[in-house]
JSON list of C-alpha atoms in Angstrom, two decimals:
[
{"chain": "O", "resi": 1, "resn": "UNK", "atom": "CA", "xyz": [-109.74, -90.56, -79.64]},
{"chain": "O", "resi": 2, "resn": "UNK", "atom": "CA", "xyz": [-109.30, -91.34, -75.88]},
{"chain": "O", "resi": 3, "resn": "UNK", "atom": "CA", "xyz": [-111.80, -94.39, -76.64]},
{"chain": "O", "resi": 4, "resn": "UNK", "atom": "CA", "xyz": [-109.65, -95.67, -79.76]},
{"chain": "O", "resi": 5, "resn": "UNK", "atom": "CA", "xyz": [-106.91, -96.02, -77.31]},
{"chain": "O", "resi": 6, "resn": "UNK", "atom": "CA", "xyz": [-108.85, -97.60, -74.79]},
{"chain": "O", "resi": 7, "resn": "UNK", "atom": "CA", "xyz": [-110.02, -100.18, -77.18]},
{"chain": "O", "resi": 8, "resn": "UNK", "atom": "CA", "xyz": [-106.55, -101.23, -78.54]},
{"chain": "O", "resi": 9, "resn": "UNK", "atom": "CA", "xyz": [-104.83, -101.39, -75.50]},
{"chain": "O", "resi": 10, "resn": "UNK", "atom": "CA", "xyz": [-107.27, -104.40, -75.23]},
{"chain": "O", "resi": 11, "resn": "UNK", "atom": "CA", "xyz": [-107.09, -106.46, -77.98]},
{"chain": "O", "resi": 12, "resn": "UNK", "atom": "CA", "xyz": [-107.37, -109.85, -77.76]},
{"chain": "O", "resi": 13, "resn": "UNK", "atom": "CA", "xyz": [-109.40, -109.37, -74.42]},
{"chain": "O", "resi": 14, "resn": "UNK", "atom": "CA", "xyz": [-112.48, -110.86, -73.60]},
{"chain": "O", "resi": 15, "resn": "UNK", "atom": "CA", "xyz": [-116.01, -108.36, -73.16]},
{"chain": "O", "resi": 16, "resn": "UNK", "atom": "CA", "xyz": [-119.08, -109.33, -72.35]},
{"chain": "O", "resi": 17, "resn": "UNK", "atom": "CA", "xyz": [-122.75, -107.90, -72.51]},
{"chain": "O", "resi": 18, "resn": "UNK", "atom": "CA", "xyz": [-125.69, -109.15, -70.28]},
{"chain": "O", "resi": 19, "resn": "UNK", "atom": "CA", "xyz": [-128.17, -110.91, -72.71]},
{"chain": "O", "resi": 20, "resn": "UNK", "atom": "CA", "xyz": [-131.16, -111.69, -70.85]},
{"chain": "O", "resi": 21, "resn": "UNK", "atom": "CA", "xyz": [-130.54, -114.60, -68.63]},
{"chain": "O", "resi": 22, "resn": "UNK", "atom": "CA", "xyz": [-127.36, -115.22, -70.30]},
{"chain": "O", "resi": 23, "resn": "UNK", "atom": "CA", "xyz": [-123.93, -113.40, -70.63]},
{"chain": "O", "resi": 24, "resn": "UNK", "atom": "CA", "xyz": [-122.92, -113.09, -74.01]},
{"chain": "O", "resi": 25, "resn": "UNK", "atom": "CA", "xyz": [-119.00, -112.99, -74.77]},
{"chain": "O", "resi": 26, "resn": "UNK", "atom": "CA", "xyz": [-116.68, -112.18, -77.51]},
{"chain": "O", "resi": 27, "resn": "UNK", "atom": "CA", "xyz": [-113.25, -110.91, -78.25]},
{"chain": "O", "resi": 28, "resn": "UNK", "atom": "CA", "xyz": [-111.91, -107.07, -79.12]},
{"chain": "O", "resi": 29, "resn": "UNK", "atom": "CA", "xyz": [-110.54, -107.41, -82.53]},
{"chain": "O", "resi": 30, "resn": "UNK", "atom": "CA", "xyz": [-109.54, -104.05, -83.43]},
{"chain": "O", "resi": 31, "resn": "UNK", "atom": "CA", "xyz": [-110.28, -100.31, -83.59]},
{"chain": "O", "resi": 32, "resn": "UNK", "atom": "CA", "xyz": [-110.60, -98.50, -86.70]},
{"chain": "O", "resi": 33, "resn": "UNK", "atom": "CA", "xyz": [-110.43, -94.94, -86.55]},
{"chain": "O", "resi": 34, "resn": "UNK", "atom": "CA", "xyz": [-112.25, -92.87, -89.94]},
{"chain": "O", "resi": 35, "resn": "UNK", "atom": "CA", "xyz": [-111.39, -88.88, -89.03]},
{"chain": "O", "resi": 36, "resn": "UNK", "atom": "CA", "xyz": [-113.61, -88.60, -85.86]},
{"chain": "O", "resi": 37, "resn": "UNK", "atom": "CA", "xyz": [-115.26, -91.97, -86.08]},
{"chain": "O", "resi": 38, "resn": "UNK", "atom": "CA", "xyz": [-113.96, -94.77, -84.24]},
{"chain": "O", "resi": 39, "resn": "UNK", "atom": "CA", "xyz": [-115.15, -98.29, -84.76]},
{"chain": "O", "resi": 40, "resn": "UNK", "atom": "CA", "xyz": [-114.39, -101.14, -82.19]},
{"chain": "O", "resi": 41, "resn": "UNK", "atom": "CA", "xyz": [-114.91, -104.02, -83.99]},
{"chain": "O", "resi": 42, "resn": "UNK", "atom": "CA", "xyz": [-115.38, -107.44, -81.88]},
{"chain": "O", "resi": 43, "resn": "UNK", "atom": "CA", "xyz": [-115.01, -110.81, -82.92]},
{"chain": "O", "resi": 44, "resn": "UNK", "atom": "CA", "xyz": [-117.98, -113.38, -81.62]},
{"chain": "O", "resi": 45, "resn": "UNK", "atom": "CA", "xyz": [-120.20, -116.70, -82.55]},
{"chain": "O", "resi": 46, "resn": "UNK", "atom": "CA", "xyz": [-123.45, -115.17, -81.75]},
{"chain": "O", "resi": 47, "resn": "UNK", "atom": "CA", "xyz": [-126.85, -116.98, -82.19]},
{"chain": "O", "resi": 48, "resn": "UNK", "atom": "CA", "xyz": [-128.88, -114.09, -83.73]},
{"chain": "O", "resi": 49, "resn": "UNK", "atom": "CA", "xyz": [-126.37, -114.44, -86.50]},
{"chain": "O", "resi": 50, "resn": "UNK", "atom": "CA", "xyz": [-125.53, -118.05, -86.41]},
{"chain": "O", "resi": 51, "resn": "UNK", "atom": "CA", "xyz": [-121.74, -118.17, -86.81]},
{"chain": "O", "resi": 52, "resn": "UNK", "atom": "CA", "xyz": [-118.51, -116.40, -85.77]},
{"chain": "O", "resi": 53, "resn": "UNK", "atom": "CA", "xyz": [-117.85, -113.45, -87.74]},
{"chain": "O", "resi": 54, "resn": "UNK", "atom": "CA", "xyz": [-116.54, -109.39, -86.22]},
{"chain": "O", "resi": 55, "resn": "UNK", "atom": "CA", "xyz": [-119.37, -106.73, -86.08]},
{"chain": "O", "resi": 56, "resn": "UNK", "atom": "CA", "xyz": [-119.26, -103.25, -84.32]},
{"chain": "O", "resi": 57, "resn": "UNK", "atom": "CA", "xyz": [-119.19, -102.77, -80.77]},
{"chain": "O", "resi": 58, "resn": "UNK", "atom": "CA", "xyz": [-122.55, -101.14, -80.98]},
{"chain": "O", "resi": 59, "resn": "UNK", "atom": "CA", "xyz": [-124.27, -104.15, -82.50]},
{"chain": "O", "resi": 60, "resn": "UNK", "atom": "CA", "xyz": [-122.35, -106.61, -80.16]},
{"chain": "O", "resi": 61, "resn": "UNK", "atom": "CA", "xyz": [-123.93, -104.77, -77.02]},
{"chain": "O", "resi": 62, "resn": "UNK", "atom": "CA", "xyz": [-127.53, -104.04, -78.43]},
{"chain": "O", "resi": 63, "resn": "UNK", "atom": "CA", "xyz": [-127.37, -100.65, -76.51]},
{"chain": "O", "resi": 64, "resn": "UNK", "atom": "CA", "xyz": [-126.23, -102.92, -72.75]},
{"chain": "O", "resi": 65, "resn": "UNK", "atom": "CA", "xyz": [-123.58, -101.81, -70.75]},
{"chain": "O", "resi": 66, "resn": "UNK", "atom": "CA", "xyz": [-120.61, -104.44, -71.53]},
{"chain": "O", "resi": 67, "resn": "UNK", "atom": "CA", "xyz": [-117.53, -105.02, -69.39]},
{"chain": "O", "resi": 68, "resn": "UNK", "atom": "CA", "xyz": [-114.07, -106.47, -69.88]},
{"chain": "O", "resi": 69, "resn": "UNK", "atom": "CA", "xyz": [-113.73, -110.47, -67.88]},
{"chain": "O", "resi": 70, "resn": "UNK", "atom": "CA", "xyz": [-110.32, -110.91, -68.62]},
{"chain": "O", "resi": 71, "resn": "UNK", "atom": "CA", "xyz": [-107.89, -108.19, -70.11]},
{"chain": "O", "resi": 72, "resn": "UNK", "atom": "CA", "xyz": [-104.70, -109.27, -72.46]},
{"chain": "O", "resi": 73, "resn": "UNK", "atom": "CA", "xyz": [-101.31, -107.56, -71.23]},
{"chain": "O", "resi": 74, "resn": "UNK", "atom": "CA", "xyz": [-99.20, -108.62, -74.35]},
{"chain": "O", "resi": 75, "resn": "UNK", "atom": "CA", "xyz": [-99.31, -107.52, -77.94]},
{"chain": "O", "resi": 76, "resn": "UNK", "atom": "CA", "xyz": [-98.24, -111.01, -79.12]},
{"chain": "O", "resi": 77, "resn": "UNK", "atom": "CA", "xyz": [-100.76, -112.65, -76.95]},
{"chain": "O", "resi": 78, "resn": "UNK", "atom": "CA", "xyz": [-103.32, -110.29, -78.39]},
{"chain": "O", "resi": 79, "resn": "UNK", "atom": "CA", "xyz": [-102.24, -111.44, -81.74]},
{"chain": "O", "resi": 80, "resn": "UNK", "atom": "CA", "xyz": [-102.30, -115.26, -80.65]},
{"chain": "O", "resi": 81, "resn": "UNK", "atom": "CA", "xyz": [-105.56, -114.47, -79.72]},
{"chain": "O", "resi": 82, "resn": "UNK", "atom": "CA", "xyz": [-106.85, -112.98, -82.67]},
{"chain": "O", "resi": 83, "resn": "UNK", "atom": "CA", "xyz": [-105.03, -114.99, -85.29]},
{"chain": "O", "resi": 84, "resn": "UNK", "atom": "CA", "xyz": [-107.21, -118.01, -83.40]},
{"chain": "O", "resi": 85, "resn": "UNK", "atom": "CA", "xyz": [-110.30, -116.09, -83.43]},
{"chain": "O", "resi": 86, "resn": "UNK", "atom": "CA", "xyz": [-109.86, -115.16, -87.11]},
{"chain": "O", "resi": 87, "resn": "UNK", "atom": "CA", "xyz": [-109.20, -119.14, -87.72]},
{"chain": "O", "resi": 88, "resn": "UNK", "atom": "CA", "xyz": [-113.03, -119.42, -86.87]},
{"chain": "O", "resi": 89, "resn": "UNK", "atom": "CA", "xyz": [-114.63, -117.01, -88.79]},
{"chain": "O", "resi": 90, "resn": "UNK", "atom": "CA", "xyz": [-117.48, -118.21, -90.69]},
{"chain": "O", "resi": 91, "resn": "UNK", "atom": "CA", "xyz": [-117.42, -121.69, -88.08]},
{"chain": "O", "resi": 92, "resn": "UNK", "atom": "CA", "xyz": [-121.32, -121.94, -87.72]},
{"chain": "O", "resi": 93, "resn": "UNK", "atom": "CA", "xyz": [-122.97, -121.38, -84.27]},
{"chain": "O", "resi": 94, "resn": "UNK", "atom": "CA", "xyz": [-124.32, -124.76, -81.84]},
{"chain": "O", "resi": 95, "resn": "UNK", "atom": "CA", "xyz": [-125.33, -124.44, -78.41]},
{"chain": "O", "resi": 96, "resn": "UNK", "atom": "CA", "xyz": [-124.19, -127.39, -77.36]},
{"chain": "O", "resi": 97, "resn": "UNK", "atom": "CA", "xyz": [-120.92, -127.72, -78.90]},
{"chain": "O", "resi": 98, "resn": "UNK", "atom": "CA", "xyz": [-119.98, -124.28, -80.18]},
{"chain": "O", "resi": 99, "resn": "UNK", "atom": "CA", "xyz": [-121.51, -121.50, -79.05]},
{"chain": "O", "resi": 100, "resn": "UNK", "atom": "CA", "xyz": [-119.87, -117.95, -78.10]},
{"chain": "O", "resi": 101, "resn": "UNK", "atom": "CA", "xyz": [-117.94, -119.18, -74.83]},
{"chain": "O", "resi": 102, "resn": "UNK", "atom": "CA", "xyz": [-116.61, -122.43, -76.81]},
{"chain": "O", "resi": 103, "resn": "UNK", "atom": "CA", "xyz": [-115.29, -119.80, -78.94]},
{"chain": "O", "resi": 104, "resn": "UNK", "atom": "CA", "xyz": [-113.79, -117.58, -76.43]},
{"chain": "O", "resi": 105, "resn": "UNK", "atom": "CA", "xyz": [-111.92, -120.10, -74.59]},
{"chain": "O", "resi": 106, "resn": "UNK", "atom": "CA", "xyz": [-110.83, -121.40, -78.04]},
{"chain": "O", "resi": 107, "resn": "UNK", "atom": "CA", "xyz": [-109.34, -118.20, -78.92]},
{"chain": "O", "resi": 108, "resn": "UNK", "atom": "CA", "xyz": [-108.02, -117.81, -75.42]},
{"chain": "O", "resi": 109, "resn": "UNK", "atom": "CA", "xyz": [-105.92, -120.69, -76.34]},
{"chain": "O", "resi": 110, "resn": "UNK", "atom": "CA", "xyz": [-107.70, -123.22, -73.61]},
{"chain": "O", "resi": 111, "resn": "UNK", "atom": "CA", "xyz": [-110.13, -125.87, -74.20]},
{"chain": "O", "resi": 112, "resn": "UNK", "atom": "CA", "xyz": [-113.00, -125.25, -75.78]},
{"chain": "O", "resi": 113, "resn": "UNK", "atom": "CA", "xyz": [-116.05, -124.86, -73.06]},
{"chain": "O", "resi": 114, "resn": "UNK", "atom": "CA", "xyz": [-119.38, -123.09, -71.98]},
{"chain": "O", "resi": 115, "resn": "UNK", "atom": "CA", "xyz": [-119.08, -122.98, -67.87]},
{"chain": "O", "resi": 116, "resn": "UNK", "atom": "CA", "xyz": [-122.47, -121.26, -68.50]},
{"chain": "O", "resi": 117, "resn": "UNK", "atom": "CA", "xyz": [-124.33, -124.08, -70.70]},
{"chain": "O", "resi": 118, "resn": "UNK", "atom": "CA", "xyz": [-122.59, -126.61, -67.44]},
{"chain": "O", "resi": 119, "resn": "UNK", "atom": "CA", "xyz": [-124.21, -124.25, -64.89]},
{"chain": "O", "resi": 120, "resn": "UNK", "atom": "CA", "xyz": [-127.51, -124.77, -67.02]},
{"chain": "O", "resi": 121, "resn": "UNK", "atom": "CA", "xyz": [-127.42, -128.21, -67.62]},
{"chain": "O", "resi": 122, "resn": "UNK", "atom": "CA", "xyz": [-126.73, -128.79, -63.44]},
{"chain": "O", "resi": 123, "resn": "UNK", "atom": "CA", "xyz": [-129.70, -126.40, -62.80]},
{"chain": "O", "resi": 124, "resn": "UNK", "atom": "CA", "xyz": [-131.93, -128.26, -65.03]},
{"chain": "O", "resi": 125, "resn": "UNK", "atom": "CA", "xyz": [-130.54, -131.88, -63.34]},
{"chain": "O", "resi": 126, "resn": "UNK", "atom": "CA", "xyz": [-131.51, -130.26, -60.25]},
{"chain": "O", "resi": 127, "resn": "UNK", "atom": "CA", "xyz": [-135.41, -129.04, -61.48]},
{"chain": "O", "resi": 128, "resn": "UNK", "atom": "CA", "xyz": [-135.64, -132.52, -62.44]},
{"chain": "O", "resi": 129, "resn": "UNK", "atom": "CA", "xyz": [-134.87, -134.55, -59.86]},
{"chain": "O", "resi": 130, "resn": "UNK", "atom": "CA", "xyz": [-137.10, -132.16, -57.39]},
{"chain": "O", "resi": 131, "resn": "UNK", "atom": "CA", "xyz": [-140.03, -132.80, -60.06]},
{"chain": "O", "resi": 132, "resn": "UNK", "atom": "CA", "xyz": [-139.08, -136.72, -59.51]},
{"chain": "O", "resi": 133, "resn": "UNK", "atom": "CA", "xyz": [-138.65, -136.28, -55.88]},
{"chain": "O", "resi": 134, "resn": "UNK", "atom": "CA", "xyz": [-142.23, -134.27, -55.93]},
{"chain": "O", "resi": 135, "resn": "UNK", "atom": "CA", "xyz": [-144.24, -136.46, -58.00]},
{"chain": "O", "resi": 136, "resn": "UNK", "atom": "CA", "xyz": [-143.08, -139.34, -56.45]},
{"chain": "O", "resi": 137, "resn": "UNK", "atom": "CA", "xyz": [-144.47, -138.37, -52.83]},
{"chain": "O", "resi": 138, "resn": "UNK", "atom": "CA", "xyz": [-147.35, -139.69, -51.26]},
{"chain": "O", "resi": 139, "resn": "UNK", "atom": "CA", "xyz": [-150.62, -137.72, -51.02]},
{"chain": "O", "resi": 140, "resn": "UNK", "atom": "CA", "xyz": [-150.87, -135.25, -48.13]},
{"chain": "O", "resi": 141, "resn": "UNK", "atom": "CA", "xyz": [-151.95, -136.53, -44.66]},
{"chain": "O", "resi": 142, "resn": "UNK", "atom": "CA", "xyz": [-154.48, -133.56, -44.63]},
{"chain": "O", "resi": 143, "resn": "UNK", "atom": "CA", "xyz": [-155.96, -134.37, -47.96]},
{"chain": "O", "resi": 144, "resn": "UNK", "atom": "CA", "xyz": [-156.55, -138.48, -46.68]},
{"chain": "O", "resi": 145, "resn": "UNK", "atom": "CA", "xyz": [-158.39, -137.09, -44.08]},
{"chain": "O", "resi": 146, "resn": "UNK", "atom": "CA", "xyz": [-161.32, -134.66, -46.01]},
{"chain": "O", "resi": 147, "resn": "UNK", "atom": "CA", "xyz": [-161.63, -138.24, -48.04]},
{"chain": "O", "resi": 148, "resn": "UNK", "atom": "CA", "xyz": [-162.47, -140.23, -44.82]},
{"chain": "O", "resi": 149, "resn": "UNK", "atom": "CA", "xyz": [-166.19, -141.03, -43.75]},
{"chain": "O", "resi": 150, "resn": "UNK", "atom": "CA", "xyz": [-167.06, -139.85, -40.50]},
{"chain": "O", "resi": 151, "resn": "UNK", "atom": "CA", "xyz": [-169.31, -141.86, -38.14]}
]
């Protein structure tokens, strides 16, 4: 029961799990505790699934070790939380425009953002302006001089 505890003193708190090159994020809805069992249910927009809907701590981490980014102190701020979460269930899942960090931040009561998709989106700026740079560079000095005649 120590774990049903754990999980309720942090509703409305953000936890992540490591999903390949990406971090994956939702929001601790609630515990649910059957005689010994105890579900932690968390609220997230996940791709596999394709829209925001709660699902079992379990299935959220695939088995990966998850951690908390930012912890709730206040039951009514939990609620806030949730009550916005809830407000998206069903919202359909887009990379670009809604994808599990939109909806974090959302429900976190801030704009609605993926600092992850910006980091991605400078990296690729970056790989493409090097590929300009590159292509745009003329032939190597050593390979001018295999191609000249010698007398």
């Amino acid at each position: 029961m120590d774990i049903a505890r754990f999980y309720m003193h942090f509703r409305g708190s953000v936890i992540c799990v490591r999903d390949g090159a990406i971090i994956h994020k939702g929001i601790i809805h609630s515990v649910q505790i059957d005689g010994t069992t105890v579900t932690v249910w968390i609220i997230d927009n996940s791709p596999r699934r394709g829209y925001v809907d709660c699902r079992t701590l379990e299935d959220f981490t695939g088995g990966n070790r998850a951690w908390l980014e930012s912890v709730v102190q206040w039951r009514q701020l939990a609620d806030a939380i949730i009550e916005r979460a809830e407000s998206r269930l069903g919202w359909l899942y887009d990379l670009g425009t809604f994808n599990c960090e939109h909806f974090v931040t959302f429900a976190l009561g801030l704009q609605a953002e993926s600092k992850q998709l910006q980091e991605w989106g400078w990296l690729a700026a970056g790989l493409l302006v090097f590929g300009v740079i590159a292509y745009n560079q003329p032939p190597a000095t050593r390979h001018r001089r295999r191609t000249q005649r010698r007398m």
